[in-house]
GROMACS .gro file of N, CA and C in nm:
model
  222
    1UNK      N    1  -0.935   0.735  -0.376
    1UNK     CA    2  -0.832   0.660  -0.306
    1UNK      C    3  -0.852   0.512  -0.333
    2UNK      N    4  -0.743   0.438  -0.327
    2UNK     CA    5  -0.744   0.293  -0.350
    2UNK      C    6  -0.680   0.226  -0.228
    3UNK      N    7  -0.750   0.128  -0.172
    3UNK     CA    8  -0.701   0.057  -0.054
    3UNK      C    9  -0.640  -0.076  -0.095
    4UNK      N   10  -0.518  -0.103  -0.046
    4UNK     CA   11  -0.447  -0.228  -0.072
    4UNK      C   12  -0.444  -0.310   0.056
    5UNK      N   13  -0.462  -0.440   0.044
    5UNK     CA   14  -0.455  -0.522   0.164
    5UNK      C   15  -0.506  -0.663   0.141
    6UNK      N   16  -0.560  -0.719   0.248
    6UNK     CA   17  -0.610  -0.857   0.246
    6UNK      C   18  -0.759  -0.853   0.280
    7UNK      N   19  -0.841  -0.891   0.184
    7UNK     CA   20  -0.986  -0.890   0.205
    7UNK      C   21  -1.026  -1.002   0.299
    8UNK      N   22  -1.121  -0.971   0.386
    8UNK     CA   23  -1.181  -1.071   0.473
    8UNK      C   24  -1.333  -1.054   0.464
    9UNK      N   25  -1.403  -1.140   0.532
    9UNK     CA   26  -1.550  -1.133   0.531
    9UNK      C   27  -1.600  -0.997   0.577
   10UNK      N   28  -1.533  -0.937   0.676
   10UNK     CA   29  -1.575  -0.809   0.732
   10UNK      C   30  -1.494  -0.690   0.682
   11UNK      N   31  -1.398  -0.713   0.593
   11UNK     CA   32  -1.307  -0.608   0.549
   11UNK      C   33  -1.297  -0.607   0.397
   12UNK      N   34  -1.360  -0.510   0.333
   12UNK     CA   35  -1.355  -0.498   0.188
   12UNK      C   36  -1.235  -0.413   0.147
   13UNK      N   37  -1.165  -0.457   0.044
   13UNK     CA   38  -1.043  -0.393  -0.005
   13UNK      C   39  -1.056  -0.374  -0.156
   14UNK      N   40  -0.999  -0.265  -0.210
   14UNK     CA   41  -1.002  -0.243  -0.354
   14UNK      C   42  -0.909  -0.339  -0.428
   15UNK      N   43  -0.788  -0.361  -0.374
   15UNK     CA   44  -0.691  -0.452  -0.434
   15UNK      C   45  -0.655  -0.558  -0.330
   16UNK      N   46  -0.700  -0.682  -0.353
   16UNK     CA   47  -0.676  -0.791  -0.258
   16UNK      C   48  -0.541  -0.856  -0.288
   17UNK      N   49  -0.440  -0.821  -0.209
   17UNK     CA   50  -0.304  -0.871  -0.231
   17UNK      C   51  -0.287  -1.016  -0.187
   18UNK      N   52  -0.381  -1.069  -0.110
   18UNK     CA   53  -0.373  -1.208  -0.065
   18UNK      C   54  -0.384  -1.303  -0.183
   19UNK      N   55  -0.438  -1.258  -0.294
   19UNK     CA   56  -0.450  -1.342  -0.413
   19UNK      C   57  -0.316  -1.363  -0.483
   20UNK      N   58  -0.217  -1.282  -0.447
   20UNK     CA   59  -0.087  -1.285  -0.515
   20UNK      C   60   0.019  -1.369  -0.445
   21UNK      N   61  -0.002  -1.408  -0.321
   21UNK     CA   62   0.101  -1.483  -0.250
   21UNK      C   63   0.060  -1.513  -0.108
   22UNK      N   64   0.157  -1.534  -0.019
   22UNK     CA   65   0.127  -1.570   0.120
   22UNK      C   66   0.045  -1.462   0.192
   23UNK      N   67  -0.079  -1.494   0.220
   23UNK     CA   68  -0.171  -1.396   0.279
   23UNK      C   69  -0.129  -1.351   0.419
   24UNK      N   70  -0.060  -1.436   0.494
   24UNK     CA   71  -0.022  -1.400   0.631
   24UNK      C   72   0.077  -1.284   0.636
   25UNK      N   73   0.140  -1.251   0.524
   25UNK     CA   74   0.235  -1.140   0.522
   25UNK      C   75   0.169  -1.006   0.493
   26UNK      N   76   0.041  -1.008   0.460
   26UNK     CA   77  -0.030  -0.887   0.420
   26UNK      C   78  -0.126  -0.845   0.531
   27UNK      N   79  -0.122  -0.717   0.567
   27UNK     CA   80  -0.219  -0.664   0.664
   27UNK      C   81  -0.355  -0.650   0.597
   28UNK      N   82  -0.460  -0.650   0.678
   28UNK     CA   83  -0.593  -0.631   0.620
   28UNK      C   84  -0.601  -0.498   0.548
   29UNK      N   85  -0.539  -0.396   0.603
   29UNK     CA   86  -0.528  -0.266   0.536
   29UNK      C   87  -0.380  -0.231   0.531
   30UNK      N   88  -0.314  -0.276   0.425
   30UNK     CA   89  -0.170  -0.260   0.412
   30UNK      C   90  -0.133  -0.118   0.372
   31UNK      N   91  -0.209  -0.061   0.279
   31UNK     CA   92  -0.175   0.072   0.233
   31UNK      C   93  -0.290   0.139   0.160
   32UNK      N   94  -0.276   0.270   0.143
   32UNK     CA   95  -0.376   0.349   0.072
   32UNK      C   96  -0.304   0.442  -0.025
   33UNK      N   97  -0.349   0.442  -0.150
   33UNK     CA   98  -0.296   0.535  -0.251
   33UNK      C   99  -0.398   0.646  -0.268
   34UNK      N  100  -0.352   0.771  -0.253
   34UNK     CA  101  -0.441   0.886  -0.264
   34UNK      C  102  -0.389   0.984  -0.368
   35UNK      N  103  -0.483   1.047  -0.438
   35UNK     CA  104  -0.454   1.153  -0.533
   35UNK      C  105  -0.480   1.287  -0.464
   36UNK      N  106  -0.379   1.370  -0.457
   36UNK     CA  107  -0.392   1.502  -0.395
   36UNK      C  108  -0.449   1.602  -0.496
   37UNK      N  109  -0.496   1.715  -0.448
   37UNK     CA  110  -0.554   1.819  -0.534
   37UNK      C  111  -0.456   1.873  -0.637
   38UNK      N  112  -0.327   1.865  -0.608
   38UNK     CA  113  -0.225   1.916  -0.700
   38UNK      C  114  -0.185   1.814  -0.807
   39UNK      N  115  -0.252   1.697  -0.809
   39UNK     CA  116  -0.225   1.595  -0.910
   39UNK      C  117  -0.119   1.494  -0.872
   40UNK      N  118  -0.063   1.504  -0.751
   40UNK     CA  119   0.038   1.409  -0.707
   40UNK      C  120  -0.027   1.291  -0.635
   41UNK      N  121   0.033   1.173  -0.653
   41UNK     CA  122  -0.012   1.052  -0.584
   41UNK      C  123   0.080   1.023  -0.468
   42UNK      N  124   0.022   0.982  -0.356
   42UNK     CA  125   0.097   0.940  -0.238
   42UNK      C  126   0.047   0.804  -0.194
   43UNK      N  127   0.137   0.722  -0.138
   43UNK     CA  128   0.097   0.596  -0.078
   43UNK      C  129   0.129   0.605   0.071
   44UNK      N  130   0.033   0.565   0.153
   44UNK     CA  131   0.051   0.561   0.297
   44UNK      C  132   0.056   0.416   0.340
   45UNK      N  133   0.158   0.377   0.414
   45UNK     CA  134   0.170   0.241   0.465
   45UNK      C  135   0.095   0.233   0.597
   46UNK      N  136  -0.011   0.156   0.601
   46UNK     CA  137  -0.090   0.140   0.722
   46UNK      C  138  -0.074   0.001   0.783
   47UNK      N  139   0.020  -0.077   0.730
   47UNK     CA  140   0.045  -0.211   0.780
   47UNK      C  141   0.169  -0.217   0.868
   48UNK      N  142   0.201  -0.338   0.912
   48UNK     CA  143   0.320  -0.358   0.997
   48UNK      C  144   0.446  -0.376   0.916
   49UNK      N  145   0.435  -0.441   0.803
   49UNK     CA  146   0.552  -0.466   0.719
   49UNK      C  147   0.577  -0.349   0.623
   50UNK      N  148   0.702  -0.329   0.581
   50UNK     CA  149   0.730  -0.218   0.490
   50UNK      C  150   0.672  -0.241   0.350
   51UNK      N  151   0.641  -0.132   0.285
   51UNK     CA  152   0.610  -0.130   0.142
   51UNK      C  153   0.733  -0.068   0.076
   52UNK      N  154   0.777  -0.126  -0.035
   52UNK     CA  155   0.896  -0.076  -0.103
   52UNK      C  156   0.854   0.004  -0.226
   53UNK      N  157   0.905   0.127  -0.236
   53UNK     CA  158   0.881   0.214  -0.350
   53UNK      C  159   1.014   0.237  -0.418
   54UNK      N  160   1.025   0.186  -0.539
   54UNK     CA  161   1.152   0.196  -0.614
   54UNK      C  162   1.270   0.145  -0.531
   55UNK      N  163   1.246   0.037  -0.455
   55UNK     CA  164   1.351  -0.026  -0.376
   55UNK      C  165   1.374   0.035  -0.238
   56UNK      N  166   1.306   0.144  -0.206
   56UNK     CA  167   1.322   0.210  -0.075
   56UNK      C  168   1.208   0.169   0.017
   57UNK      N  169   1.239   0.128   0.141
   57UNK     CA  170   1.132   0.087   0.232
   57UNK      C  171   1.055   0.207   0.288
   58UNK      N  172   0.923   0.193   0.288
   58UNK     CA  173   0.835   0.288   0.353
   58UNK      C  174   0.774   0.213   0.470
   59UNK      N  175   0.811   0.250   0.591
   59UNK     CA  176   0.768   0.178   0.711
   59UNK      C  177   0.626   0.216   0.749
   60UNK      N  178   0.565   0.130   0.831
   60UNK     CA  179   0.428   0.153   0.877
   60UNK      C  180   0.412   0.291   0.939
   61UNK      N  181   0.303   0.358   0.906
   61UNK     CA  182   0.276   0.491   0.958
   61UNK      C  183   0.334   0.604   0.875
   62UNK      N  184   0.408   0.570   0.770
   62UNK     CA  185   0.471   0.673   0.686
   62UNK      C  186   0.406   0.675   0.548
   63UNK      N  187   0.430   0.785   0.475
   63UNK     CA  188   0.380   0.793   0.338
   63UNK      C  189   0.492   0.837   0.245
   64UNK      N  190   0.469   0.816   0.115
   64UNK     CA  191   0.572   0.843   0.016
   64UNK      C  192   0.506   0.891  -0.112
   65UNK      N  193   0.567   0.987  -0.178
   65UNK     CA  194   0.516   1.037  -0.306
   65UNK      C  195   0.549   0.937  -0.416
   66UNK      N  196   0.450   0.905  -0.497
   66UNK     CA  197   0.469   0.817  -0.611
   66UNK      C  198   0.498   0.901  -0.735
   67UNK      N  199   0.599   0.860  -0.810
   67UNK     CA  200   0.634   0.928  -0.934
   67UNK      C  201   0.585   0.845  -1.053
   68UNK      N  202   0.589   0.904  -1.169
   68UNK     CA  203   0.555   0.831  -1.291
   68UNK      C  204   0.647   0.708  -1.303
   69UNK      N  205   0.590   0.592  -1.321
   69UNK     CA  206   0.663   0.465  -1.335
   69UNK      C  207   0.723   0.414  -1.205
   70UNK      N  208   0.677   0.462  -1.090
   70UNK     CA  209   0.726   0.407  -0.962
   70UNK      C  210   0.689   0.259  -0.952
   71UNK      N  211   0.779   0.181  -0.894
   71UNK     CA  212   0.756   0.038  -0.871
   71UNK      C  213   0.717   0.021  -0.724
   72UNK      N  214   0.599  -0.037  -0.699
   72UNK     CA  215   0.547  -0.058  -0.565
   72UNK      C  216   0.554  -0.208  -0.536
   73UNK      N  217   0.626  -0.245  -0.429
   73UNK     CA  218   0.639  -0.385  -0.389
   73UNK      C  219   0.586  -0.402  -0.246
   74UNK      N  220   0.499  -0.502  -0.229
   74UNK     CA  221   0.444  -0.529  -0.097
   74UNK      C  222   0.486  -0.668  -0.057
   0.00000   0.00000   0.00000
């Protein structure tokens, strides 16, 4: 699994999105991408703001299947 978010002194993240833009818009743990046993990837939004997958909003607490060439916007 890969964790997306905003790294802090006490919070280690695999992909630090705060390096890409306004850090205040990113949760410390914004999302997690997981590989399932069947070979499918899913992203779970664990932040307050939506994550957009191919232009569709995935709200906090929800997950979405990622397809080949999916565009993920945070």
